[in-house]
Short mmCIF file of C-alpha atoms in Angstrom, two decimals:
data_model
loop_
_atom_site.label_atom_id
_atom_site.label_comp_id
_atom_site.label_asym_id
_atom_site.label_seq_id
_atom_site.Cartn_x
_atom_site.Cartn_y
_atom_site.Cartn_z
CA MET A 59 46.63 -39.14 98.18
CA ARG A 60 45.52 -35.87 96.18
CA SER A 61 47.92 -33.00 96.33
CA LYS A 62 46.35 -29.71 97.55
CA GLY A 63 45.69 -27.15 94.93
CA THR A 64 44.77 -29.29 92.15
CA GLY A 65 40.99 -28.92 92.54
CA TYR A 66 39.21 -29.59 89.16
CA LEU A 67 42.41 -29.77 87.25
CA SER A 68 43.28 -32.64 89.29
CA ASP A 69 39.87 -34.38 89.05
CA SER A 70 40.32 -33.88 85.20
CA VAL A 71 43.84 -35.29 85.12
CA SER A 72 42.84 -38.14 87.00
CA VAL A 73 40.58 -39.30 84.00
CA PHE A 74 43.50 -39.31 81.75
CA ALA A 75 46.30 -40.29 84.16
CA ARG A 76 47.91 -43.53 84.36
CA PRO A 77 48.45 -45.10 87.94
CA SER A 78 50.57 -43.00 90.02
CA TRP A 79 54.37 -44.14 90.61
CA GLY A 80 55.77 -41.27 92.38
CA GLN A 81 56.31 -37.55 91.85
CA SER A 82 58.06 -37.47 88.46
CA THR A 83 55.07 -39.59 87.10
CA HIS A 84 52.80 -36.78 88.22
CA VAL A 85 54.88 -34.26 86.30
CA SER A 86 54.98 -36.15 83.14
CA GLU A 87 51.44 -36.80 83.21
CA LEU A 88 50.59 -33.23 83.68
CA SER A 89 52.93 -32.34 80.55
CA PHE A 90 50.94 -35.02 78.59
CA ILE A 91 47.68 -33.65 79.44
CA LEU A 92 48.71 -29.88 78.84
CA ALA A 93 50.01 -30.92 75.24
CA ARG A 94 46.77 -32.91 74.57
CA ARG A 95 44.56 -29.66 75.73
CA ASP A 96 46.74 -27.35 73.30
CA SER A 97 46.30 -29.79 70.52
CA PHE A 98 42.59 -29.70 70.98
CA HIS A 99 42.30 -26.09 71.11
CA GLY A 100 44.32 -25.78 67.98
CA LEU A 101 41.99 -28.29 66.29
CA SER A 102 38.76 -26.54 67.27
CA THR A 103 40.22 -23.07 66.22
CA GLY A 104 40.86 -24.54 62.68
CA ILE A 105 37.51 -25.83 62.55
CA HIS A 106 36.22 -22.39 63.50
CA GLN A 107 38.21 -20.93 60.83
CA ILE A 108 37.05 -23.46 58.01
CA GLU A 109 33.48 -22.51 59.07
CA ALA A 110 34.24 -18.87 58.76
CA GLU A 111 35.69 -19.14 55.52
CA SER A 112 32.96 -21.36 54.16
CA ALA A 113 30.50 -18.57 55.51
CA ASN A 114 32.46 -15.91 53.74
CA ILE A 115 32.47 -17.86 50.48
CA LYS A 116 28.69 -18.25 50.78
CA VAL A 117 28.27 -14.46 51.42
CA GLU A 118 30.31 -13.51 48.47
CA GLU A 119 28.59 -15.96 45.89
CA MET A 120 25.17 -14.92 47.17
CA PRO A 121 25.09 -11.41 45.12
CA HIS A 122 25.97 -13.20 41.88
CA THR A 123 23.11 -15.57 42.00
CA LYS A 124 19.69 -14.66 40.36
CA LYS A 125 16.67 -14.72 42.73
CA PRO A 126 13.58 -15.76 41.12
CA CYS A 127 11.00 -13.20 40.48
CA CYS A 128 8.29 -13.51 43.09
CA GLY A 129 9.36 -16.93 44.08
CA VAL A 130 8.90 -18.33 40.32
CA SER A 131 11.32 -20.67 38.98
CA SER A 132 13.01 -20.09 35.61
CA SER A 133 10.65 -22.83 33.77
CA GLY A 134 7.55 -20.98 35.58
CA ARG A 135 8.85 -17.48 34.18
CA HIS A 136 9.10 -19.32 30.68
CA VAL A 137 5.41 -20.44 30.96
CA CYS A 138 4.29 -16.84 32.16
CA GLY A 139 6.05 -15.48 29.14
CA LEU A 140 4.43 -17.76 26.69
CA LEU A 141 0.91 -17.09 28.26
CA LEU A 142 1.46 -13.46 27.99
CA ARG A 143 2.57 -13.37 24.39
CA ASN A 144 -0.38 -15.53 23.53
CA TRP A 145 -2.95 -13.27 25.28
CA THR A 146 -1.09 -10.06 23.70
CA ALA A 147 -1.44 -11.77 20.25
CA ILE A 148 -5.20 -12.45 20.85
CA GLY A 149 -5.70 -8.83 21.99
CA LEU A 150 -4.12 -7.77 18.93
CA TYR A 151 -6.26 -9.72 16.41
CA ILE A 152 -9.40 -8.69 18.49
CA SER A 153 -8.60 -4.98 18.30
CA VAL A 154 -7.64 -5.04 14.56
CA PHE A 155 -10.17 -7.22 13.19
CA CYS A 156 -13.07 -6.24 15.33
CA VAL A 157 -12.35 -2.54 16.31
CA ILE A 158 -10.00 -0.74 13.98
CA LEU A 159 -10.71 -2.00 10.56
CA PRO A 160 -14.53 -1.90 11.13
CA ILE A 161 -14.20 1.68 11.94
CA CYS A 162 -11.82 2.74 9.26
CA CYS A 163 -12.94 0.51 6.31
CA HIS A 164 -16.64 0.71 6.37
CA LYS A 165 -16.95 3.19 3.34
CA TRP A 166 -14.06 1.57 1.25
CA TYR A 167 -15.94 -0.24 -1.43
CA PHE A 168 -13.54 -3.27 -1.87
CA SER A 169 -12.90 -3.75 1.79
CA VAL A 170 -15.00 -6.95 3.40
CA TYR A 171 -16.08 -4.34 5.90
CA TYR A 172 -17.75 -2.03 3.50
CA ASN A 173 -21.30 -1.25 4.37
CA GLN A 174 -23.38 0.53 1.71
CA LYS A 175 -26.04 1.65 4.16
CA LEU A 176 -23.53 3.47 6.27
CA HIS A 177 -21.76 4.94 3.06
CA LEU A 178 -24.71 6.15 1.33
CA GLY A 179 -26.86 7.14 4.46
CA GLY A 180 -29.64 5.24 2.96
CA ALA A 181 -29.65 6.69 -0.40
CA SER A 182 -29.66 4.58 -3.47
CA PRO A 183 -26.58 4.14 -5.53
CA SER A 184 -28.08 6.41 -8.45
CA VAL A 185 -29.11 9.18 -6.34
CA TYR A 186 -25.94 9.17 -4.38
CA ALA A 187 -23.78 9.22 -7.59
CA ARG A 188 -25.68 12.09 -8.85
CA LYS A 189 -25.23 14.06 -5.72
CA VAL A 190 -21.49 13.62 -6.13
CA ASN A 191 -21.58 14.49 -9.71
CA ASP A 192 -23.66 17.55 -9.08
CA GLU A 193 -21.07 18.69 -6.54
CA CYS A 194 -18.33 18.44 -9.07
CA ILE A 195 -20.15 20.29 -11.68
CA VAL A 196 -20.68 23.22 -9.23
CA ARG A 197 -16.68 23.11 -8.57
CA ALA A 198 -16.06 23.06 -12.40
CA VAL A 199 -18.45 25.87 -13.06
CA SER A 200 -16.89 28.11 -10.19
CA PHE A 201 -13.48 27.43 -11.63
CA PHE A 202 -14.15 28.72 -15.04
CA SER A 203 -16.05 31.78 -13.76
CA GLN A 204 -12.88 32.88 -11.66
CA LYS A 205 -10.76 32.22 -14.91
CA ARG A 206 -11.08 35.63 -16.58
CA ASP A 207 -8.16 35.13 -19.07
CA ALA A 208 -9.02 32.65 -21.53
CA GLN A 209 -6.30 30.08 -22.34
CA LEU A 210 -5.59 30.64 -26.13
CA PRO A 211 -4.92 27.37 -28.11
CA ARG A 212 -1.10 26.77 -28.28
CA THR A 213 1.07 26.58 -31.31
CA THR A 214 2.54 23.61 -32.78
CA ASN A 215 6.03 24.51 -31.90
CA ASP A 216 8.15 22.42 -29.49
CA VAL A 217 5.04 19.93 -28.24
CA LYS A 218 6.25 17.17 -26.43
CA MET A 219 2.82 15.68 -25.47
CA VAL A 220 -0.66 16.24 -26.59
CA ILE A 221 -3.50 15.52 -24.27
CA GLY A 222 -6.68 14.74 -26.27
CA PHE A 223 -10.29 14.44 -25.15
CA VAL A 224 -12.54 12.03 -27.15
CA THR A 225 -16.07 13.60 -26.33
CA ILE A 226 -19.60 13.22 -27.16
CA LYS A 227 -22.86 14.80 -25.88
CA ARG A 228 -24.15 12.45 -23.06
CA LYS A 229 -27.33 12.43 -21.35
CA GLY A 230 -29.29 10.03 -18.95
CA GLU A 231 -32.71 9.23 -18.07
CA ILE A 232 -33.66 9.17 -14.60
CA LYS A 233 -36.65 7.20 -12.89
CA ASP A 234 -38.64 10.35 -12.63
CA GLY A 235 -38.96 10.50 -16.40
CA GLY A 236 -36.37 13.45 -16.68
CA ASP A 237 -33.09 14.00 -18.45
CA TYR A 238 -29.83 14.35 -16.53
CA LYS A 239 -26.90 16.11 -17.92
CA PRO A 240 -23.70 14.78 -16.36
CA ARG A 241 -21.47 17.35 -18.13
CA TYR A 242 -18.28 15.19 -17.71
CA LEU A 243 -16.16 16.96 -20.06
CA LEU A 244 -16.49 20.34 -18.16
CA GLN A 245 -15.34 18.57 -15.05
CA THR A 246 -12.36 16.71 -16.68
CA VAL A 247 -10.96 19.79 -18.48
CA ALA A 248 -11.40 21.94 -15.34
CA GLY A 249 -9.52 19.43 -13.38
CA LEU A 250 -6.64 19.08 -16.04
CA LEU A 251 -6.33 22.87 -16.45
CA GLN A 252 -5.87 23.31 -12.34
CA GLU A 253 -2.66 21.35 -12.72
CA ARG A 254 0.62 23.05 -13.61
CA LEU A 255 0.93 22.12 -17.39
CA PRO A 256 4.21 22.68 -18.83
CA ASP A 257 4.42 24.76 -21.85
CA THR A 258 5.37 21.64 -23.99
CA ILE A 259 1.93 20.13 -23.38
CA HIS A 260 -1.01 20.78 -25.78
CA VAL A 261 -4.64 20.18 -24.73
CA LEU A 262 -6.89 19.24 -27.74
CA ILE A 263 -10.87 18.27 -27.53
CA CYS A 264 -12.11 16.20 -30.18
CA ASN A 265 -15.89 16.58 -30.31
CA VAL A 266 -17.27 13.51 -32.18
CA ALA A 267 -20.87 14.46 -31.84
CA THR A 268 -22.97 13.99 -35.00
CA ASN A 269 -24.43 17.40 -34.33
CA PRO A 270 -21.40 19.50 -33.09
CA SER A 271 -23.43 22.49 -31.90
CA SER A 272 -25.46 20.41 -29.64
CA HIS A 273 -22.57 19.66 -27.35
CA THR A 274 -22.55 23.04 -25.55
CA ASP A 275 -19.87 22.37 -23.06
CA ALA A 276 -17.36 21.59 -25.97
CA ALA A 277 -18.24 24.97 -27.66
CA PHE A 278 -17.77 26.61 -24.32
CA LEU A 279 -14.45 25.28 -23.82
CA SER A 280 -13.28 26.39 -27.23
CA LYS A 281 -12.24 29.69 -25.55
CA TYR A 282 -9.79 27.87 -23.37
CA VAL A 283 -8.44 24.96 -25.52
CA THR A 284 -8.30 23.79 -28.96
CA VAL A 285 -11.55 21.98 -30.12
CA VAL A 286 -11.87 20.04 -33.45
CA SER A 287 -15.15 18.47 -34.83
CA ARG A 288 -15.10 15.17 -36.67
CA TYR A 289 -18.32 15.88 -38.61
CA GLY A 290 -17.59 19.71 -39.19
CA LYS A 291 -19.75 22.67 -38.60
CA TYR A 292 -23.11 21.20 -40.06
CA GLY A 293 -22.77 17.77 -38.35
CA ALA A 294 -22.83 14.19 -40.27
CA ALA A 295 -24.49 13.87 -43.55
CA LYS A 296 -25.73 10.59 -42.79
CA PRO A 297 -26.36 8.64 -39.40
CA PRO A 298 -23.39 6.55 -38.39
CA GLY A 299 -23.58 2.71 -38.17
CA HIS A 300 -23.41 0.55 -35.28
CA LEU A 301 -22.21 2.30 -31.97
CA GLN A 302 -19.29 0.15 -31.42
CA ASP A 303 -17.95 1.05 -34.93
CA LYS A 304 -18.45 4.57 -34.31
CA GLU A 305 -16.42 4.41 -31.02
CA ARG A 306 -13.60 2.77 -32.87
CA GLU A 307 -13.56 5.61 -35.64
CA ASP A 308 -14.11 8.24 -32.99
CA TYR A 309 -11.09 7.14 -31.16
CA ILE A 310 -8.65 6.75 -34.16
CA PHE A 311 -9.88 10.07 -35.49
CA CYS A 312 -8.86 11.85 -32.29
CA LEU A 313 -5.53 10.02 -32.08
CA ASN A 314 -4.75 11.08 -35.57
CA GLN A 315 -5.57 14.53 -34.90
CA SER A 316 -3.50 14.59 -31.82
CA LEU A 317 -0.48 13.29 -34.05
CA SER A 318 -0.82 16.06 -36.46
CA TYR A 319 1.15 18.32 -33.94
CA ASN A 320 3.83 15.93 -34.26
CA PRO A 321 4.49 15.32 -30.40
CA ARG A 322 6.49 12.69 -28.85
CA TYR A 323 3.63 11.29 -26.79
CA VAL A 324 -0.21 11.49 -27.14
CA LEU A 325 -2.20 10.99 -23.94
CA LEU A 326 -5.72 10.12 -25.27
CA LEU A 327 -8.53 10.55 -22.69
CA GLU A 328 -12.11 9.90 -22.76
CA ASP A 329 -14.36 12.63 -21.43
CA ASP A 330 -15.13 10.83 -18.35
CA ALA A 331 -11.56 10.51 -17.14
CA LEU A 332 -10.84 12.84 -14.27
CA VAL A 333 -7.20 13.57 -13.38
CA VAL A 334 -6.01 12.98 -9.92
CA PRO A 335 -4.43 16.14 -8.21
CA GLY A 336 -0.84 16.20 -8.84
CA ALA A 337 -0.88 13.51 -11.61
CA VAL A 338 0.58 15.58 -14.36
CA ASP A 339 3.87 15.93 -12.35
CA VAL A 340 3.88 12.19 -11.70
CA LEU A 341 3.26 11.53 -15.36
CA VAL A 342 6.11 13.85 -16.35
CA TYR A 343 8.36 11.76 -13.82
CA VAL A 344 7.28 8.34 -15.21
CA VAL A 345 7.93 9.49 -18.91
CA ASP A 346 11.46 10.62 -17.98
CA LYS A 347 12.07 7.22 -16.39
CA ILE A 348 10.41 5.35 -19.52
CA GLU A 349 12.91 7.23 -21.41
CA ASP A 350 15.84 6.49 -19.40
CA ARG A 351 14.95 2.74 -19.72
CA ARG A 352 14.62 2.35 -15.97
CA TYR A 353 11.77 -0.30 -16.58
CA ARG A 354 13.79 -2.34 -19.08
CA PHE A 355 11.54 -1.75 -22.15
CA GLU A 356 11.86 0.67 -24.98
CA ALA A 357 10.15 3.86 -25.10
CA SER A 358 9.23 3.47 -28.63
CA LYS A 359 7.10 0.43 -27.98
CA THR A 360 5.38 1.84 -24.96
CA LEU A 361 1.55 1.81 -24.41
CA ALA A 362 0.85 2.83 -20.86
CA LYS A 363 -2.53 2.62 -19.27
CA LEU A 364 -3.03 5.22 -16.62
CA TYR A 365 -6.39 4.13 -15.55
CA SER A 366 -7.07 0.47 -14.64
CA PRO A 367 -10.51 -0.61 -13.06
CA LEU A 368 -10.00 -0.71 -9.27
CA SER A 369 -11.79 -4.30 -9.41
CA LEU A 370 -8.99 -5.49 -11.61
CA GLN A 371 -6.06 -4.23 -9.31
CA ARG A 372 -6.93 -7.00 -6.74
CA ASP A 373 -4.76 -9.08 -9.11
CA PHE A 374 -6.17 -12.50 -7.71
CA TYR A 375 -8.86 -12.14 -10.51
CA THR A 376 -6.53 -11.56 -13.45
CA ASP A 377 -4.95 -13.91 -15.90
CA LYS A 378 -1.56 -12.31 -15.74
CA PRO A 379 0.93 -14.65 -13.65
CA SER A 380 3.14 -12.00 -13.27
CA ARG A 381 0.76 -9.63 -11.50
CA ILE A 382 -0.32 -12.56 -9.19
CA VAL A 383 3.31 -13.37 -8.23
CA ARG A 384 3.96 -9.46 -7.71
CA ASN A 385 0.65 -9.17 -5.56
CA LEU A 386 2.04 -12.33 -3.36
CA LEU A 387 5.36 -10.49 -2.89
CA GLU A 388 3.57 -7.28 -1.88
CA LEU A 389 1.57 -9.23 0.70
CA LEU A 390 4.64 -11.05 2.11
CA SER A 391 6.51 -7.46 2.35
CA ILE A 392 3.47 -5.98 4.19
CA GLY A 393 3.66 -8.85 6.66
CA LEU A 394 7.34 -8.66 7.10
CA PHE A 395 7.39 -4.88 7.74
CA GLY A 396 4.34 -4.89 9.87
CA GLY A 397 5.32 -7.98 11.84
CA SER A 398 8.69 -6.40 12.57
CA LEU A 399 6.92 -3.17 13.87
CA LEU A 400 4.44 -4.88 15.97
CA ARG A 401 7.37 -7.31 17.55
CA ILE A 402 9.53 -4.23 18.20
CA LEU A 403 6.73 -2.47 19.73
CA TYR A 404 6.09 -5.40 21.89
CA THR A 405 9.69 -5.71 23.04
CA LEU A 406 9.58 -1.93 24.13
CA LEU A 407 6.39 -2.23 26.03
CA CYS A 408 6.49 -5.77 27.50
CA GLU A 409 10.24 -6.77 27.57
CA ARG A 410 12.17 -3.90 28.74
CA ASN A 411 13.76 -5.59 31.63
CA ARG A 412 14.96 -8.71 29.69
CA GLU A 413 18.64 -8.81 28.74
CA ASN A 414 18.04 -11.15 25.85
CA HIS A 415 15.55 -10.31 23.07
CA ARG A 416 14.56 -12.62 20.00
CA LEU A 417 12.83 -10.88 17.00
CA LEU A 418 11.87 -14.29 15.49
CA ASP A 419 9.30 -15.90 17.63
CA GLY A 420 5.85 -17.00 17.94
CA TYR A 421 4.59 -13.54 18.45
CA PHE A 422 6.34 -12.32 15.41
CA VAL A 423 4.77 -15.07 13.29
CA ALA A 424 1.45 -13.95 14.67
CA SER A 425 2.06 -10.36 13.81
CA LEU A 426 3.12 -11.27 10.48
CA ILE A 427 -0.19 -13.50 9.80
CA CYS A 428 -2.19 -10.53 11.35
CA CYS A 429 -0.76 -8.04 8.86
CA VAL A 430 -1.27 -10.36 5.89
CA LEU A 431 -4.98 -11.07 6.79
CA ALA A 432 -5.61 -7.11 7.49
CA ALA A 433 -4.09 -6.36 4.05
CA LEU A 434 -6.56 -8.99 2.51
CA ALA A 435 -9.26 -7.41 4.43
CA ILE A 436 -8.62 -3.92 3.28
CA SER A 437 -8.06 -4.78 -0.27
CA ARG A 438 -5.12 -3.85 -2.63
CA PRO A 439 -6.77 -0.85 -4.30
CA HIS A 440 -7.17 1.01 -1.21
CA LEU A 441 -3.67 0.05 0.11
CA LEU A 442 -2.27 1.56 -3.36
CA GLU A 443 -3.54 5.01 -2.18
CA LEU A 444 -0.50 5.00 0.42
CA ARG A 445 1.84 5.33 -2.59
CA ARG A 446 0.48 8.55 -3.50
CA ILE A 447 2.71 9.97 -0.66
CA SER A 448 5.55 10.32 -3.12
CA LYS A 449 5.93 10.01 -7.01
CA GLN A 450 8.94 7.68 -6.47
CA LEU A 451 6.42 5.12 -5.02
CA TYR A 452 4.39 4.87 -8.27
CA MET A 453 4.80 1.42 -10.04
CA VAL A 454 5.02 0.56 -13.63
CA LEU A 455 4.08 -2.87 -14.27
CA GLU A 456 2.24 -5.20 -16.97
CA ALA A 457 -1.16 -4.05 -17.66
CA ASN A 458 -4.62 -5.91 -17.67
CA ASP A 459 -6.53 -6.43 -20.78
CA CYS A 460 -8.89 -3.54 -20.34
CA CYS A 461 -10.32 -0.02 -20.95
CA THR A 462 -9.40 2.99 -22.77
CA GLN A 463 -10.01 5.78 -20.27
CA ALA A 464 -6.70 7.05 -20.14
CA ILE A 465 -3.75 5.63 -22.44
CA LEU A 466 -0.21 7.21 -23.07
CA TYR A 467 1.16 6.45 -26.51
CA HIS A 468 4.59 6.89 -27.91
CA ARG A 469 4.51 8.93 -31.27
CA GLU A 470 5.66 5.67 -33.15
CA VAL A 471 3.26 3.38 -31.40
CA ALA A 472 0.30 5.71 -32.14
CA LYS A 473 1.33 5.96 -35.97
CA SER A 474 1.33 2.01 -36.17
CA ILE A 475 -2.20 1.78 -34.30
CA VAL A 476 -3.67 4.28 -36.63
CA SER A 477 -2.29 2.60 -39.69
CA GLN A 478 -3.49 -0.84 -38.61
CA PHE A 479 -7.05 0.12 -37.88
CA GLU A 480 -7.23 2.38 -41.15
CA LYS A 481 -6.13 -0.83 -43.09
CA GLY A 482 -8.68 -3.03 -41.42
CA PHE A 483 -6.25 -5.33 -39.70
CA VAL A 484 -8.23 -5.41 -36.51
CA PRO A 485 -11.42 -7.69 -36.70
CA ASP A 486 -14.61 -5.61 -36.96
CA TRP A 487 -16.32 -7.14 -34.01
CA TYR A 488 -13.64 -5.95 -31.64
CA PRO A 489 -14.29 -3.02 -29.33
CA ILE A 490 -11.61 -0.55 -29.19
CA ASP A 491 -10.03 -1.81 -26.03
CA ALA A 492 -9.98 -5.34 -27.34
CA GLY A 493 -8.57 -4.06 -30.53
CA LEU A 494 -5.88 -2.28 -28.82
CA ASP A 495 -4.73 -5.27 -26.78
CA TYR A 496 -4.81 -7.37 -29.95
CA LEU A 497 -2.52 -4.97 -31.89
CA ALA A 498 -0.06 -4.64 -28.83
CA GLU A 499 0.52 -8.39 -29.21
CA LYS A 500 0.61 -8.45 -32.98
CA LEU A 501 3.25 -5.59 -33.01
CA GLY A 502 5.21 -6.57 -29.96
CA LEU A 503 4.21 -3.61 -27.98
CA ALA A 504 4.75 -3.38 -24.21
CA PRO A 505 1.43 -2.68 -22.60
CA VAL A 506 2.01 -1.43 -19.11
CA CYS A 507 0.14 0.51 -16.56
CA VAL A 508 0.90 2.95 -13.60
CA GLU A 509 -0.39 2.18 -10.25
CA PRO A 510 -2.06 3.72 -8.47
CA ASN A 511 -4.11 5.43 -11.24
CA LEU A 512 -3.48 8.82 -12.29
CA PHE A 513 -7.01 9.20 -13.45
CA THR A 514 -10.39 8.26 -12.00
CA HIS A 515 -13.43 7.07 -13.88
CA ILE A 516 -16.44 9.16 -13.01
CA GLY A 517 -18.74 7.91 -15.94
CA MET A 518 -22.18 7.07 -14.75
CA TYR A 519 -24.12 7.33 -18.23
CA SER A 520 -22.54 5.44 -21.01
CA ALA A 521 -23.07 7.07 -24.68
CA LEU A 522 -22.17 3.64 -26.17
CA HIS A 523 -24.92 1.71 -24.11
CA GLU A 524 -27.40 4.44 -24.08
CA GLY A 525 -28.34 4.26 -20.41
CA GLU A 526 -27.18 4.44 -16.81
CA ASN A 527 -24.36 2.35 -16.02
CA VAL A 528 -23.68 2.97 -12.37
CA TYR A 529 -20.46 1.72 -10.71
CA LEU A 530 -20.53 2.89 -7.34
CA LYS A 531 -16.80 2.11 -6.71
CA ASP A 532 -15.92 5.18 -8.86
CA PHE A 533 -17.84 7.48 -6.45
CA ALA A 534 -16.29 6.10 -3.30
#
């Protein structure tokens, strides 16, 4: 029999209830059921709390997790980064070797991109060289026409350096049958006098023409500098012997005349050696460093070549191992410097949002190789021009065995060389440049050179070979 008022509760209880044995039994069963209900309620509450805490933990952890960019995993981002760097390196090589260098280097003689047709505008090398030389003559004539006060010859007091020019009248034959007067001496002396020469420098011209009066430029310049003639006023009594012997004798004559002023240094120039603007200031700086023994050799054993042919400055074509090693180190330094700059630029442009940056990676190696190849394509003689930015960047290093266009002698070295030549200790078949290299080795001298060159060679017509001797690189 069911009790009234129990309703749904009674139906529920009946499921869990034991067989009814009276009123007390019903009470105890009801208590048991209520207790079970409370326990189930507490259990469900605990489960809900655990779920809520778990949800809170997940919500708190989510901000610290990194979301893949555009749904790409970390491995995918790594692959994308490699592809981007590869395409960037390819674009770098194409822009450098197919666009930038061809535009900049097509007029640079020793560059692999040199184009003679574009450089000369269709003219022949001889015609172009004469055109450049004529423009230089016009500038030299204009300089002397504006120079009203003639520079009187300096006295012999306190002369630290004598700059001597060995000169002879030159003429060239052109294809139309006429004669061409290059007038090198007028150009080179004008270039030198435009420099700020210290009062301790004396300029001397050695006219070694067999007929001195025929060298009209030397006669004209006697108003501005000291001019001495080897063959006196009336010229040579008899024709000279072999031209190579005459060249050596003329050179030693001018060197001996320069020593008569008792200078500390003698700079002997051929008349086609044109000074580079600002070279005198650099020369004074280099001499001071030589005297301070900054270059680890004695000044009293110095023979410094201030001009070296540009073709020899490439240094992979020389027999001097020290120069080859030095050139390799220059290439490596260019690669490291340029590669570092390109890598930093790539980081700033393409990796600004990344937290970890690496300098040494594949892109850096590609940039380094690119800079080395670009330096080889441009060629070292043209890269040396960057050192003219400051006189502190000029280099003094071992000289190649060549050329006498511009050589700086210490007084003791000059005296030894004159003595050796006059005593006949140099083989007769040696030209003057080979004889100087022979004596340098015999006397234990230090033949060095200054790079980049302080003088340029503008000679197109050789008095020794009696003809046109065009080197277009000197007019580039």
